[in-house]
CSV table of C-alpha atoms in Angstrom, one decimal:
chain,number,residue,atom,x,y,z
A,1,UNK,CA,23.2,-74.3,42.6
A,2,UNK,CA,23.0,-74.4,39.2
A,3,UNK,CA,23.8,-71.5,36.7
A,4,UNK,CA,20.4,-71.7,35.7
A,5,UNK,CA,18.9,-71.2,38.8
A,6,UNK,CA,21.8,-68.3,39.4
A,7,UNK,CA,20.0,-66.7,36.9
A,8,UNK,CA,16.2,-67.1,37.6
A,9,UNK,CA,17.4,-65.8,41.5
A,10,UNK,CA,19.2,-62.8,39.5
A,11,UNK,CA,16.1,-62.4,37.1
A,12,UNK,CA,13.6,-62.6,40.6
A,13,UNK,CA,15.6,-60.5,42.6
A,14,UNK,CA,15.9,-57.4,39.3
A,15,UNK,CA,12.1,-57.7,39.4
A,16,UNK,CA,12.0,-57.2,43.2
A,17,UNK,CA,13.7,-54.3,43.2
A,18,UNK,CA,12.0,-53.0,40.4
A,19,UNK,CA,9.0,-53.4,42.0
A,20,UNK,CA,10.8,-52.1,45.5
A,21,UNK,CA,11.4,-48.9,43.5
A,22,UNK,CA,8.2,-48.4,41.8
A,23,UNK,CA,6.1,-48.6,45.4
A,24,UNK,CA,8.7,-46.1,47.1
A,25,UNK,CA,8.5,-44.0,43.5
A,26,UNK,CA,4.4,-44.2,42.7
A,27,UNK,CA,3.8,-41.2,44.7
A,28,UNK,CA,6.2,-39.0,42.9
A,29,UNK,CA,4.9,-40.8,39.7
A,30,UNK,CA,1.4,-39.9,40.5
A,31,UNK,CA,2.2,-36.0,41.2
A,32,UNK,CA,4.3,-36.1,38.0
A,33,UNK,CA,1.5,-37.3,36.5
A,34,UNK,CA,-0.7,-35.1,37.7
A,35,UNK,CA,1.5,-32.0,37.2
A,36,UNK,CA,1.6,-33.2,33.9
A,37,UNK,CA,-2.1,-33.7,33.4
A,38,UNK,CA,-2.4,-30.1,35.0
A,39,UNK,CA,0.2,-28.3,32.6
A,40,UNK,CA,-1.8,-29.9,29.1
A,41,UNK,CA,-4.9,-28.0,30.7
A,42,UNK,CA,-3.4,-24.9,31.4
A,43,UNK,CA,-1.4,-25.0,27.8
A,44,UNK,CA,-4.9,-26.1,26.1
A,45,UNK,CA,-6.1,-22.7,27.6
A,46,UNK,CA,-3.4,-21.0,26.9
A,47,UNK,CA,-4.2,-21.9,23.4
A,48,UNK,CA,-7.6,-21.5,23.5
A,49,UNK,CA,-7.1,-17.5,25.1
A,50,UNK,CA,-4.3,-17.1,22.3
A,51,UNK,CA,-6.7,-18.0,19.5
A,52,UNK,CA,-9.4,-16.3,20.5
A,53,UNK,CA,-6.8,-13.3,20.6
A,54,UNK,CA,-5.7,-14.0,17.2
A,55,UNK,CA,-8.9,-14.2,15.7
A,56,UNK,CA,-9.9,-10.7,17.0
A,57,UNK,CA,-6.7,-9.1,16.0
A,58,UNK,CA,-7.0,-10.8,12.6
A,59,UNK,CA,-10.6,-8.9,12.3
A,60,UNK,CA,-9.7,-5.9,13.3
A,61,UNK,CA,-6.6,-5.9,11.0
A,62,UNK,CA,-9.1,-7.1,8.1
A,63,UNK,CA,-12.1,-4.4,9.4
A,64,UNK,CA,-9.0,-1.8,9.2
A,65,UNK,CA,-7.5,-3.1,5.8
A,66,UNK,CA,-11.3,-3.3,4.2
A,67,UNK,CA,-11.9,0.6,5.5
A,68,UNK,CA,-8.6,1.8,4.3
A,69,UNK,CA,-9.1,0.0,0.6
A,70,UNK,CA,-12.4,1.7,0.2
A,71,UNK,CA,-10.7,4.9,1.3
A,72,UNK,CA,-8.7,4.4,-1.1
A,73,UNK,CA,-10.6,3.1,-4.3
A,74,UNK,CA,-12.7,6.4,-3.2
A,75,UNK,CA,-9.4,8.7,-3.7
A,76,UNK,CA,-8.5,6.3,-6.6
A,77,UNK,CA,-11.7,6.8,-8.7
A,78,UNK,CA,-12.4,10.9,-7.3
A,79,UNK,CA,-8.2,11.2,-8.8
A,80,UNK,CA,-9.5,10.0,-11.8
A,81,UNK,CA,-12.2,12.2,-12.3
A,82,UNK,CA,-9.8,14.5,-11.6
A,83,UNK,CA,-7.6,13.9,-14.1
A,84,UNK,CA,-10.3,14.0,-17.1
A,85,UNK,CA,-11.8,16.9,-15.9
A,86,UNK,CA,-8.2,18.2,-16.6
A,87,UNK,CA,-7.6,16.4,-19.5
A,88,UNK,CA,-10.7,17.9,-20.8
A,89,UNK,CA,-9.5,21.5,-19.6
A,90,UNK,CA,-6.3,20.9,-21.6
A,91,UNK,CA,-8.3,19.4,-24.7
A,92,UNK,CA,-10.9,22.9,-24.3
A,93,UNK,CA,-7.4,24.5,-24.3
A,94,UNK,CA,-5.7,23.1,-27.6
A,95,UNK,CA,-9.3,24.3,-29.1
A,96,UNK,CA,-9.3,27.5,-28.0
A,97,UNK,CA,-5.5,27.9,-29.4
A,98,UNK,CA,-6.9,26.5,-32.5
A,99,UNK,CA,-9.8,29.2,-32.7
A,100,UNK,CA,-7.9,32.0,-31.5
A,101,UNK,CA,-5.1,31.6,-34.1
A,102,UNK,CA,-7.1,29.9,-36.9
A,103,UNK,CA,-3.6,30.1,-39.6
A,104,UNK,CA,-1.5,28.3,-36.8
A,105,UNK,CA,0.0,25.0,-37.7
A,106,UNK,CA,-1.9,22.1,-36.0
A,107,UNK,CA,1.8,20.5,-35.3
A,108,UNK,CA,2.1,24.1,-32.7
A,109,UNK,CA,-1.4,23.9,-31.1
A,110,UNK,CA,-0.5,20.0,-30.5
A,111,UNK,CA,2.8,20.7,-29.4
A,112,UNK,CA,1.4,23.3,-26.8
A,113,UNK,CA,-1.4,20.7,-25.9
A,114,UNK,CA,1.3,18.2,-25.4
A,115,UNK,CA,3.1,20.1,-23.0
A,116,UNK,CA,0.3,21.4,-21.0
A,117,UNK,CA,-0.4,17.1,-20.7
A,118,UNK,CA,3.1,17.0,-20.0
A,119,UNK,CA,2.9,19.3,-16.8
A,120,UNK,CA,-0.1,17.7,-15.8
A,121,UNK,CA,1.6,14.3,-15.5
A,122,UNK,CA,4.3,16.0,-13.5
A,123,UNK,CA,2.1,17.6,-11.5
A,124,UNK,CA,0.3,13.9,-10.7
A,125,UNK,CA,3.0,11.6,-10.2
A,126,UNK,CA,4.8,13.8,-7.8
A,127,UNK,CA,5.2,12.1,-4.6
A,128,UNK,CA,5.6,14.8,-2.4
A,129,UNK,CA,3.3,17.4,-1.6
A,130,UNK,CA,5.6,20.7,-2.2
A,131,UNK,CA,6.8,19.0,-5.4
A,132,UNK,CA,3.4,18.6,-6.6
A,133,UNK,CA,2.0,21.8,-5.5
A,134,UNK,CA,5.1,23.5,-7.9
A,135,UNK,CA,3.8,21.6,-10.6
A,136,UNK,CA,0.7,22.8,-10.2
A,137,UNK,CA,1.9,26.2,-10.3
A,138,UNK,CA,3.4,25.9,-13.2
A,139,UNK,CA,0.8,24.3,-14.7
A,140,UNK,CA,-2.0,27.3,-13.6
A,141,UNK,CA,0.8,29.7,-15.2
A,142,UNK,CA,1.0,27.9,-18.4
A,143,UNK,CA,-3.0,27.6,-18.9
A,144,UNK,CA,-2.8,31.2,-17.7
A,145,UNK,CA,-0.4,32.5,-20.2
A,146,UNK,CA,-1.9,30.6,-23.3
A,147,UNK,CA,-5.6,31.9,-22.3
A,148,UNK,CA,-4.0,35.5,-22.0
A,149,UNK,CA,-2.5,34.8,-25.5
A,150,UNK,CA,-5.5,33.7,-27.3
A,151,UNK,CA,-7.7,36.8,-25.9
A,152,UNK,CA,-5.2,39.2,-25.9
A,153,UNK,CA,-5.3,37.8,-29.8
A,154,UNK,CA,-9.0,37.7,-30.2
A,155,UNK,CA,-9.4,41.1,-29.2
A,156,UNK,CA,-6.8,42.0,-31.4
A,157,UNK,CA,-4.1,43.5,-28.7
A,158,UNK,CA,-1.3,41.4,-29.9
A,159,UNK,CA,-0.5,41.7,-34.1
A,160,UNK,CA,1.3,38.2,-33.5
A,161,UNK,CA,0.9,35.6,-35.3
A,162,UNK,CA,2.1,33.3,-32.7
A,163,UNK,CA,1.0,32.3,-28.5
A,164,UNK,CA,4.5,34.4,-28.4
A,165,UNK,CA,4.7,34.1,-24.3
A,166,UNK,CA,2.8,30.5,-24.4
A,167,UNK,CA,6.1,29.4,-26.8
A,168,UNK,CA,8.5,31.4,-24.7
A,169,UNK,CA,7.5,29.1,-21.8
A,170,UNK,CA,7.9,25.7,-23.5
A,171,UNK,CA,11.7,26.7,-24.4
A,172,UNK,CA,12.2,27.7,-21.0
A,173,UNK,CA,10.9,24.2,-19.3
């Protein structure tokens, strides 16, 4: 025999037993296959139940965040009402300091305007709620004390020529 033919024998007899080990394998192939074919279904459903999951969670979380951003451009625009109906309050106050003590340098009444605007804003940036309940306090006593000033003025209980107490209060803070 010739090498040539050693080969072709060799080449014919790799092929037989390839083909030997794919008819004793084709059952195992097939349930691999199949298994296989089986698991892509069940993962494509998987899939499928996940999105659908995701896409409800997602609305929710978006029904939620929608809800709590009105809430909150609610609170946003009723805090800023707020704050020029005190503003306002605090601009009524610097007049009635002006009226009430008519020969008082405008520099005094601003500087007593400036202050009451300055315990305002303490008052509304305070992050937590006792904080910003003391500022308020504070801020009711100072309105307090410069209205008591002025009438006490007006009705000409007081010979001073100054909110005496209102000033007393600024060099205290």
């Amino acid at each position: 025999m010739t090498i040539l033919n050693k080969i072709i024998k060799l080449f014919h007899s790799v092929k037989d037993e390839n083909l030997k080990w794919q008819l004793a394998n084709q059952g195992d192939r097939t349930k691999l296959k199949h298994a296989l074919a089986l698991s892509e279904k069940a993962l494509e459903a998987e899939l499928k139940k996940k999105s659908v999951q995701l896409e409800h969670d997602i609305s929710l979380l978006k029904t939620k965040h929608d809800a709590e951003l009105s809430m909150f451009k609610t609170k946003c625009k009723q805090d800023v009402k707020d704050y020029k109906q005190y503003l306002a309050a605090l601009d009524q106050l610097k007049s009635s300091i002006q009226a009430s003590y008519t020969h008082l340098p405008e520099a005094v009444a601003f500087t007593i305007h400036h202050h009451a605007k300055y315990l305002l804003n303490k008052m509304w940036e305070a992050e937590d709620f006792e904080q910003k309940m003391q500022h308020e306090m504070q801020l009711i006593r100072f309105m307090t004390t410069v209205h008591e000033d002025a009438r006490l003025h007006l009705e000409g209980a007081t010979t001073d020529n100054l909110p005496e107490r209102t000033l007393n209060l600024i060099g205290q803070q």
